[in-house]
Amino acid sequence: MLSRVADSIYWLNRYIERAENVARFVEVNLNLLMDNPVGVAQQWEPLIAVTGDRDVFFQRYDRATAERVLDFLTFDQKSPNSILSCVRAARENARSVRETISSEMWEQVNAFYLQVEEAAQAKDSRDSYAFYSEVKMASHRFAGVMDATLSWNESWQFGQLGRMLERADKTARILDVKYFLLLPSAQEVGTPIDNLQWIALLKSASAYEMYRKTEQIISPAGVAKFLILDAQFPRSIKFCLKWAEDALRQIAGVSASSSPLSSQRALGRLRAELEYITLDEIFQGGLHQFLDDFQLRLNTVGDCIYADFIALPTEATEKTAGKASNRVASKAATNKAASKTTNKTTKEVAGSPIALGAQRQS
Amino acid sequence: MERYHDVINSVTMSFQDYDPGDFYDELFTARGVPRSTAALLIEKIESLSIDHLLRQQQAAQNTLFKLGVTFNVYGDNRGTERVFPFDVVPRIISSSDWQTLETGLKQRITALNCFLDDIYNEQKIVKDGIIPLATIESASGFLPPCKGLKPPKGIWCHITGTDLVRDREGTWYVLEDNLRCPSGVSYVLENRTVMKSSFPTLFNELDIKAVDDYPGQLLDALIELAPASANEPMVVLLSPGAFNSAYFEHSFLAQQMGITLVEGRDLVVDDGYVKMRTTKGLQTVDVIYRRIDDDFLDPTEFRADSMLGVPGLMEVFRQGKVAIANAPGTGVADDKLIYAYVPQMIRYYLNEEQIIPNVPTYFCEDEQQQSHVLSNLGSLVVKATDASGGYGMLIGTQSSKQEQNQFAEKIKSNPRGYIAQPTLCLSRMPTLIDESFQGRHVDLRPFIVNGQSHSPYVNPGGLTRVALREGSLVVNSSQGGGSKDTWVINA
C-alpha cells in the first residue's frame, strides 16, 4: 500500500484513540472532584501535566482553573491535543484516504466530527459531563465499524498499530495522574481519600470492574500491576504492546531469513521487558520514572515505524543500494516527508518532570 | 393532536401556481400543462404533501452531507467544504432527444480526437488551410512538448464532460467541450442514489436509463491503455490532494473503480518507469487517470513551480512506459477560439455536418467582427478564450457601462484573447425554492468515455446544474449553482 495512505490510517486511529483518552483524563478528574470531601482544593494542573501540554498551557494562562483546563482539553482549537483538534485531525486523515477505508468508517468519523463541532458551538462543556462519555462511545463505534467493515489487510494492521501504541501511551499517562495528584497530607496515604483516587483512576480506564474481578483489593501495587502487566485487559500496557507487535509483524511480513526491522526490534524489546519485569522492580525505580521512560521508548518505536515504512525512499538510495534500501530514507527525504505530513515528535524537555510525548499531526 | 397533524400533512404541492414564463421549460409546455414525458412525475409530486417533499429534500441534503459529498471553496481557511445544493425535482430528457444528443456527442469527440492527433503530428488541417497555425499555437492549452506524441491506441481524449444548453426555442447547443479533467460525474451517481431512495415507486413506473455503469466503463477504458508488457496493469488516479475542490470526486471514483488514489508526492520516476512509494518499496504504475491540469503534470517540461506533478513523467509517457488519460495537450481544444472551429473539424475529418450546433461565435481577431462586437457589448456575452468555470466573462445584458468599457479595452489590446456570443436565454425548469416551485435556468453536462474497443460511451443524462439565484444564468457550483438528477426516459 502507499506509504502516505499507511501513515494516514495509522494517524487516523491514533487521533481517534487520543480523543477518547483525553475524555478519560477529564473524566477521572471530574469523578474525583465529586468524591472529594468539601474543603479539599480542586486540582486541575495534574491533568495538563499528564497530557504533556504544560508548556503550551502556561504560555497562555498563569493558573490552571477548572474552566480553563476543561476548555483547553476539550474545545480549544489552538490546543493541539484537545478533543476538538484530535477529531478534526482524524477526519482530515480519513478524508485523504476515503477510497481506502470503508464508507462506514468514513461516515462514522464524519458523524463523530459533526457531533464534536456541534458541541463546541454549544460550548457548555462544564455542565455536560455526558459529552465525555459520548466521545468514548464514538471512539468505540469507530473501532467496531473498522473491525467489522474493513478487510483485515495491511491498512487495518496499520490502523491497529496506531490505536494500540496510542492506547499504551495514554494508559501510562492515566496511571501517572496519581503521581501528580496531591493528597492533603502525607499521612493520608492508604486512607479512604487515597483509595478514592485510585478508584477514580481505574474507572477512567474503564478498568474498575475488571480490576475487581482479578485483584479485588484496591492498592497502588494492584492497580499498577493491572494497568501495566495484565495480559487480558485490553487497555493494559502489556496487552496493547502485544497487539501492536502482532500488527507490526503482519505488516513487515514474516520470513525466516530476513532480519527484523528497526521498528520490530524496538517494539519487541520493549514488549519483552514487560513480559519479564516484576512489580517490585518497577516500584524500586519509582512508578513515575518507569512510566516516563516507557513513554520515551514508545516514541522511539513510533519514529522507527515512520522510518521503516513511511519516510520516502529517494531515487539515489533506490538505484545504488537496490531493493533492500527502500526502507532507508536519506535525511533529506525524511525531512521533506516530515515537513509535508508534519508528524512531529516532541522529545523530553530538559528539566521537565515528564515526557512530552505528544506526537501530533496538523 | 394526531388529527391536527394529519390535516397539516395533507396539504399537497401543486404546480397550479408555477409559471413557466417566456422561456423554454424542461417540464412544462405552458402553465399547468406538463410535457408528456414529465406528466407522471408531475402527478406524483402533486400527490405528495408539502411536508413530505420538504422532508425528502432535506433528507437528500442530509444524506449528501453525511456521505461527505462536498466540494471545497478556496479562500476559506476552515469549514472549506460545502455540500453542492441538491434539488429534488429531476430533469427529464426524452429518449428521442437523447438519441440525437448521444450521436452528436460521439461525433464531436471523434472529430476532436482526430484534431488533437493531427495538430501535434502532421498538422494536415493547417496545411489544408482550415485553421491558421497561429490560432493553434497561440492557444494557451497548446503544449509544444507534446508534438510528435503518439498516445496508446491513438486516443488523446478519454474522458470528456461537454457543456450543453438550450435556448428559448429548446434548441440544444454545445457551450464548452472540457477536454482536460472535467468534474461532476460523482454527483450524477450520488444524486441518482439519493433520488432512488426518495422516489422508489417512480423508478418502477418509469423507464429511466441507469447511470451506474460509468465507473465500469471508465475502468475498462483505462485498463486497455496499459502497456502490453503489464500483466496485471496498475491503474491509479492522480489527484492534487485533499484540498482540491473536486477531491471528493477523486476519492469516490477511485473507490468505485477499486484503483489507487495517488498524489504527485507518491510517485517518482525511477529506472525509466513511473513508480509509487509503498510500504514495501517502489511499485510500477502502468496507467494514470490524471485529475490535475496539463500545466502541472511535469515540472521539468511544463510549469517549473508545480508541486503537484511528477518530474520526468512526460519522458516516460513518450517512451510508452506509462499511459496518461487524458493525454497531455488536450487542453488546446478547450480554447474558446479553437472551439469555434469544431464544425469545420467535423466536416474535415469525418465529412459530416455537425449534429449539435455550436453557439454562434464572433472572432474579435477579425476586424469586421470585432467592430460588431464592440458596438453590441450590451447584448453579447464576451468570454476570455483561455478561461472556464464562469470566470473572465461579460454578460452584456447584466453589465454596467463601465464593465463594458473595460472589456472593450481588453478586446482591443488582445483580440486573440476574446470571443463573443449572443446571449442565450437558457431553458428553465421548476425548482423547489422556499417551499414553492419557481423557474430556474439549467444546463447539462453529459460525460463521455472514449475507449478503443468500442465506440464512445455516453453516460445517459449527465449532470444538470441549476442557477439557484433568480434570473441568474451562472450555474457553476462556486457561484451559487445547485444540481438535479437527470432522467433519460423511454416514452
Short mmCIF file of C-alpha atoms in Angstrom, two decimals, chain A residues 65-354:
data_model
loop_
_atom_site.label_atom_id
_atom_site.label_comp_id
_atom_site.label_asym_id
_atom_site.label_seq_id
_atom_site.Cartn_x
_atom_site.Cartn_y
_atom_site.Cartn_z
CA THR A 65 -8.59 26.63 36.78
CA ALA A 66 -11.35 24.13 36.12
CA GLU A 67 -12.84 26.20 33.34
CA ARG A 68 -9.57 26.84 31.54
CA VAL A 69 -8.33 23.27 31.75
CA LEU A 70 -11.63 21.81 30.60
CA ASP A 71 -11.79 24.16 27.65
CA PHE A 72 -8.13 23.61 26.84
CA LEU A 73 -8.58 19.85 26.71
CA THR A 74 -11.98 19.80 25.07
CA PHE A 75 -12.89 22.54 22.60
CA ASP A 76 -9.80 24.71 22.31
CA GLN A 77 -8.83 24.64 18.65
CA LYS A 78 -5.44 26.14 19.39
CA SER A 79 -4.62 23.34 21.77
CA PRO A 80 -3.13 20.56 19.66
CA ASN A 81 -4.39 17.72 21.84
CA SER A 82 -7.88 18.97 22.62
CA ILE A 83 -10.68 16.59 21.72
CA LEU A 84 -11.79 19.00 19.01
CA SER A 85 -8.30 19.20 17.48
CA CYS A 86 -7.89 15.41 17.62
CA VAL A 87 -11.21 14.73 15.94
CA ARG A 88 -10.55 17.32 13.27
CA ALA A 89 -7.15 15.81 12.57
CA ALA A 90 -8.66 12.33 12.50
CA ARG A 91 -11.19 13.47 9.95
CA GLU A 92 -8.60 15.21 7.78
CA ASN A 93 -6.62 11.97 7.72
CA ALA A 94 -9.74 9.95 6.95
CA ARG A 95 -10.68 12.35 4.18
CA SER A 96 -7.34 11.86 2.49
CA VAL A 97 -7.80 8.06 2.41
CA ARG A 98 -11.53 7.82 1.82
CA GLU A 99 -11.11 5.48 -1.10
CA THR A 100 -9.09 3.06 1.06
CA ILE A 101 -11.21 2.90 4.20
CA SER A 102 -14.80 1.65 4.11
CA SER A 103 -17.66 4.12 3.60
CA GLU A 104 -18.97 3.12 7.01
CA MET A 105 -15.70 4.15 8.64
CA TRP A 106 -15.77 7.48 6.89
CA GLU A 107 -19.36 8.09 7.90
CA GLN A 108 -18.50 7.23 11.49
CA VAL A 109 -15.57 9.64 11.59
CA ASN A 110 -17.63 12.32 9.90
CA ALA A 111 -20.50 11.84 12.35
CA PHE A 112 -18.05 12.00 15.27
CA TYR A 113 -16.63 15.22 13.85
CA LEU A 114 -20.04 16.80 13.33
CA GLN A 115 -21.04 15.80 16.86
CA VAL A 116 -17.96 17.40 18.44
CA GLU A 117 -18.23 20.51 16.27
CA GLU A 118 -21.84 20.90 17.29
CA ALA A 119 -20.97 20.51 20.97
CA ALA A 120 -18.18 23.04 20.53
CA GLN A 121 -20.69 25.52 19.13
CA ALA A 122 -22.98 24.95 22.12
CA LYS A 123 -19.96 25.42 24.42
CA ASP A 124 -21.48 24.23 27.68
CA SER A 125 -18.80 21.66 28.34
CA ARG A 126 -18.68 22.30 32.07
CA ASP A 127 -22.23 21.21 32.54
CA SER A 128 -22.31 18.40 30.03
CA TYR A 129 -20.29 15.64 31.57
CA ALA A 130 -22.27 13.33 29.36
CA PHE A 131 -20.27 14.71 26.44
CA TYR A 132 -17.17 12.84 27.55
CA SER A 133 -19.00 9.50 27.60
CA GLU A 134 -20.26 10.26 24.13
CA VAL A 135 -16.73 10.83 22.94
CA LYS A 136 -15.66 7.49 24.35
CA MET A 137 -18.59 5.74 22.72
CA ALA A 138 -17.93 7.40 19.36
CA SER A 139 -14.38 6.10 19.51
CA HIS A 140 -15.60 2.59 20.35
CA ARG A 141 -18.06 2.77 17.48
CA PHE A 142 -15.30 3.73 15.10
CA ALA A 143 -13.13 0.82 16.23
CA GLY A 144 -16.08 -1.57 15.93
CA VAL A 145 -17.06 -0.32 12.49
CA MET A 146 -13.48 -0.62 11.32
CA ASP A 147 -13.20 -4.20 12.56
CA ALA A 148 -16.50 -5.15 11.00
CA THR A 149 -16.24 -3.44 7.61
CA LEU A 150 -12.58 -3.15 6.61
CA SER A 151 -10.69 -6.18 5.36
CA TRP A 152 -8.07 -7.15 7.91
CA ASN A 153 -5.38 -6.28 5.42
CA GLU A 154 -2.33 -4.09 5.65
CA SER A 155 -4.49 -0.96 6.06
CA TRP A 156 -6.26 -2.50 9.02
CA GLN A 157 -2.96 -3.57 10.57
CA PHE A 158 -1.58 -0.03 10.32
CA GLY A 159 -4.73 1.27 11.97
CA GLN A 160 -4.45 -1.34 14.69
CA LEU A 161 -0.81 -0.46 15.24
CA GLY A 162 -1.63 3.21 15.64
CA ARG A 163 -4.50 2.58 18.01
CA MET A 164 -2.58 0.20 20.26
CA LEU A 165 0.52 2.39 20.53
CA GLU A 166 -1.61 5.40 21.35
CA ARG A 167 -3.59 3.47 23.93
CA ALA A 168 -0.45 2.10 25.62
CA ASP A 169 0.92 5.63 25.86
CA LYS A 170 -2.28 7.02 27.30
CA THR A 171 -2.81 4.22 29.82
CA ALA A 172 0.67 5.01 31.11
CA ARG A 173 -0.32 8.65 31.41
CA ILE A 174 -3.59 7.89 33.15
CA LEU A 175 -1.67 5.85 35.70
CA ASP A 176 0.73 8.74 36.05
CA VAL A 177 -2.07 11.13 37.04
CA LYS A 178 -1.87 9.74 40.54
CA TYR A 179 1.77 10.82 40.76
CA PHE A 180 0.76 14.42 40.27
CA LEU A 181 -2.30 14.37 42.48
CA LEU A 182 -1.53 15.73 45.87
CA LEU A 183 -3.00 14.27 48.99
CA PRO A 184 -3.98 16.77 51.65
CA SER A 185 -1.06 15.45 53.73
CA ALA A 186 1.45 12.63 53.66
CA GLN A 187 -0.45 10.85 56.40
CA GLU A 188 -3.35 10.29 54.03
CA VAL A 189 -1.57 7.54 52.07
CA GLY A 190 -3.70 4.44 52.26
CA THR A 191 -6.70 6.26 53.69
CA PRO A 192 -10.17 6.39 52.08
CA ILE A 193 -9.32 9.54 50.14
CA ASP A 194 -6.23 7.87 48.68
CA ASN A 195 -8.31 4.83 47.76
CA LEU A 196 -10.93 7.06 46.15
CA GLN A 197 -8.27 8.49 43.88
CA TRP A 198 -7.18 5.03 42.79
CA ILE A 199 -10.76 4.01 42.13
CA ALA A 200 -11.40 7.10 40.04
CA LEU A 201 -8.27 6.33 38.10
CA LEU A 202 -9.39 2.76 37.39
CA LYS A 203 -12.77 3.97 36.29
CA SER A 204 -11.31 6.40 33.83
CA ALA A 205 -9.53 3.50 32.17
CA SER A 206 -12.80 1.52 32.17
CA ALA A 207 -10.80 -0.85 34.36
CA TYR A 208 -12.63 -0.75 37.69
CA GLU A 209 -14.96 -3.68 37.16
CA MET A 210 -12.36 -5.88 35.54
CA TYR A 211 -9.88 -4.96 38.24
CA ARG A 212 -12.24 -6.06 40.98
CA LYS A 213 -12.61 -9.42 39.30
CA THR A 214 -8.88 -10.11 39.29
CA GLU A 215 -7.21 -8.08 42.03
CA GLN A 216 -10.15 -7.28 44.24
CA ILE A 217 -8.41 -5.19 46.95
CA ILE A 218 -7.56 -1.64 45.91
CA SER A 219 -3.88 -0.95 46.36
CA PRO A 220 -1.29 1.07 44.46
CA ALA A 221 0.64 -2.07 43.60
CA GLY A 222 -2.51 -3.85 42.48
CA VAL A 223 -3.59 -1.00 40.22
CA ALA A 224 -0.14 -0.62 38.70
CA LYS A 225 0.11 -4.34 38.13
CA PHE A 226 -3.29 -4.44 36.46
CA LEU A 227 -2.82 -1.45 34.17
CA ILE A 228 0.75 -2.28 33.21
CA LEU A 229 1.11 -6.05 33.29
CA ASP A 230 -2.32 -7.66 32.95
CA ALA A 231 -2.31 -9.98 29.96
CA GLN A 232 -6.03 -9.93 29.28
CA PHE A 233 -7.33 -6.43 29.97
CA PRO A 234 -7.49 -4.64 26.59
CA ARG A 235 -6.24 -1.31 27.92
CA SER A 236 -3.26 -2.64 29.88
CA ILE A 237 0.09 -1.61 28.51
CA LYS A 238 1.32 -5.14 28.03
CA PHE A 239 -1.83 -6.14 26.17
CA CYS A 240 -1.58 -3.13 23.84
CA LEU A 241 2.06 -3.82 23.03
CA LYS A 242 1.32 -7.46 22.30
CA TRP A 243 -1.33 -6.45 19.76
CA ALA A 244 0.85 -3.74 18.30
CA GLU A 245 3.65 -6.23 17.88
CA ASP A 246 1.35 -8.69 16.12
CA ALA A 247 0.18 -5.97 13.74
CA LEU A 248 3.74 -4.92 13.02
CA ARG A 249 4.74 -8.50 12.28
CA GLN A 250 1.89 -8.82 9.79
CA ILE A 251 2.88 -5.57 8.13
CA ALA A 252 6.56 -6.41 7.89
CA GLY A 253 5.81 -9.91 6.67
CA VAL A 254 7.40 -12.97 8.17
CA SER A 255 10.32 -14.64 6.55
CA ALA A 256 12.92 -16.71 8.32
CA SER A 257 15.89 -15.22 6.52
CA SER A 258 15.14 -11.51 6.75
CA SER A 259 16.39 -9.71 9.80
CA PRO A 260 13.85 -7.73 11.80
CA LEU A 261 13.31 -4.06 11.01
CA SER A 262 14.35 -1.35 13.43
CA SER A 263 10.72 -0.82 14.49
CA GLN A 264 10.30 -4.53 15.16
CA ARG A 265 13.43 -4.58 17.28
CA ALA A 266 12.42 -1.52 19.29
CA LEU A 267 8.88 -2.71 19.90
CA GLY A 268 9.87 -6.33 20.50
CA ARG A 269 12.45 -5.36 23.08
CA LEU A 270 10.01 -3.12 24.92
CA ARG A 271 7.35 -5.81 24.94
CA ALA A 272 9.80 -8.48 26.09
CA GLU A 273 10.84 -6.36 29.04
CA LEU A 274 7.24 -6.03 30.16
CA GLU A 275 6.96 -9.78 29.83
CA TYR A 276 9.65 -10.38 32.42
CA ILE A 277 9.76 -7.33 34.66
CA THR A 278 8.40 -7.71 38.18
CA LEU A 279 6.26 -5.26 40.04
CA ASP A 280 8.99 -4.89 42.67
CA GLU A 281 11.45 -3.81 40.01
CA ILE A 282 9.01 -1.22 38.76
CA PHE A 283 8.48 0.23 42.20
CA GLN A 284 12.19 0.15 43.09
CA GLY A 285 12.98 2.69 40.44
CA GLY A 286 9.75 4.55 41.10
CA LEU A 287 6.49 4.13 39.19
CA HIS A 288 6.63 7.61 37.76
CA GLN A 289 10.16 7.11 36.45
CA PHE A 290 9.14 3.81 34.90
CA LEU A 291 6.17 5.36 33.11
CA ASP A 292 8.27 8.28 31.97
CA ASP A 293 10.92 6.03 30.44
CA PHE A 294 8.27 3.88 28.88
CA GLN A 295 6.68 6.84 27.09
CA LEU A 296 10.02 7.93 25.70
CA ARG A 297 10.81 4.49 24.37
CA LEU A 298 7.36 4.24 22.86
CA ASN A 299 8.07 7.47 20.98
CA THR A 300 11.18 5.83 19.60
CA VAL A 301 9.07 2.94 18.34
CA GLY A 302 6.86 5.48 16.54
CA ASP A 303 9.93 7.10 14.97
CA CYS A 304 11.19 3.72 13.79
CA ILE A 305 7.83 2.87 12.21
CA TYR A 306 7.98 6.15 10.36
CA ALA A 307 11.49 5.45 9.12
CA ASP A 308 10.73 1.84 8.15
CA PHE A 309 7.51 2.31 6.23
CA ILE A 310 6.58 5.93 5.68
CA ALA A 311 9.67 8.01 5.01
CA LEU A 312 10.04 8.26 1.27
CA PRO A 313 12.92 6.47 -0.36
CA THR A 314 14.93 8.70 -2.67
CA GLU A 315 15.83 7.80 -6.22
CA ALA A 316 19.51 7.78 -5.28
CA THR A 317 19.27 5.22 -2.48
CA GLU A 318 16.91 3.27 -4.65
CA LYS A 319 19.35 2.99 -7.52
CA THR A 320 22.61 2.44 -5.70
CA ALA A 321 21.59 0.07 -2.97
CA GLY A 322 18.72 -1.74 -4.64
CA LYS A 323 15.65 -3.10 -3.03
CA ALA A 324 16.93 -3.62 0.48
CA SER A 325 17.45 0.08 0.91
CA ASN A 326 13.86 1.00 0.13
CA ARG A 327 13.27 1.49 3.77
CA VAL A 328 16.37 3.51 4.46
CA ALA A 329 15.49 7.06 3.71
CA SER A 330 18.03 9.79 3.34
CA LYS A 331 17.94 12.62 5.79
CA ALA A 332 16.64 14.97 3.12
CA ALA A 333 13.80 12.67 2.18
CA THR A 334 12.77 12.26 5.80
CA ASN A 335 12.76 15.98 6.37
CA LYS A 336 10.80 16.52 3.22
CA ALA A 337 8.26 13.96 4.28
CA ALA A 338 8.11 15.29 7.80
CA SER A 339 7.51 18.82 6.65
CA LYS A 340 4.77 17.66 4.34
CA THR A 341 2.86 15.47 6.74
CA THR A 342 4.11 17.36 9.79
CA ASN A 343 4.36 14.36 12.02
CA LYS A 344 6.34 15.85 14.79
CA THR A 345 7.74 14.17 17.81
CA THR A 346 8.43 16.42 20.73
CA LYS A 347 11.07 14.90 22.92
CA GLU A 348 11.54 15.44 26.60
CA VAL A 349 12.28 19.00 27.52
CA ALA A 350 15.28 19.28 29.80
CA GLY A 351 14.31 19.77 33.41
CA SER A 352 10.69 18.91 32.78
CA PRO A 353 9.40 16.26 35.14
CA ILE A 354 7.54 14.39 32.47
#
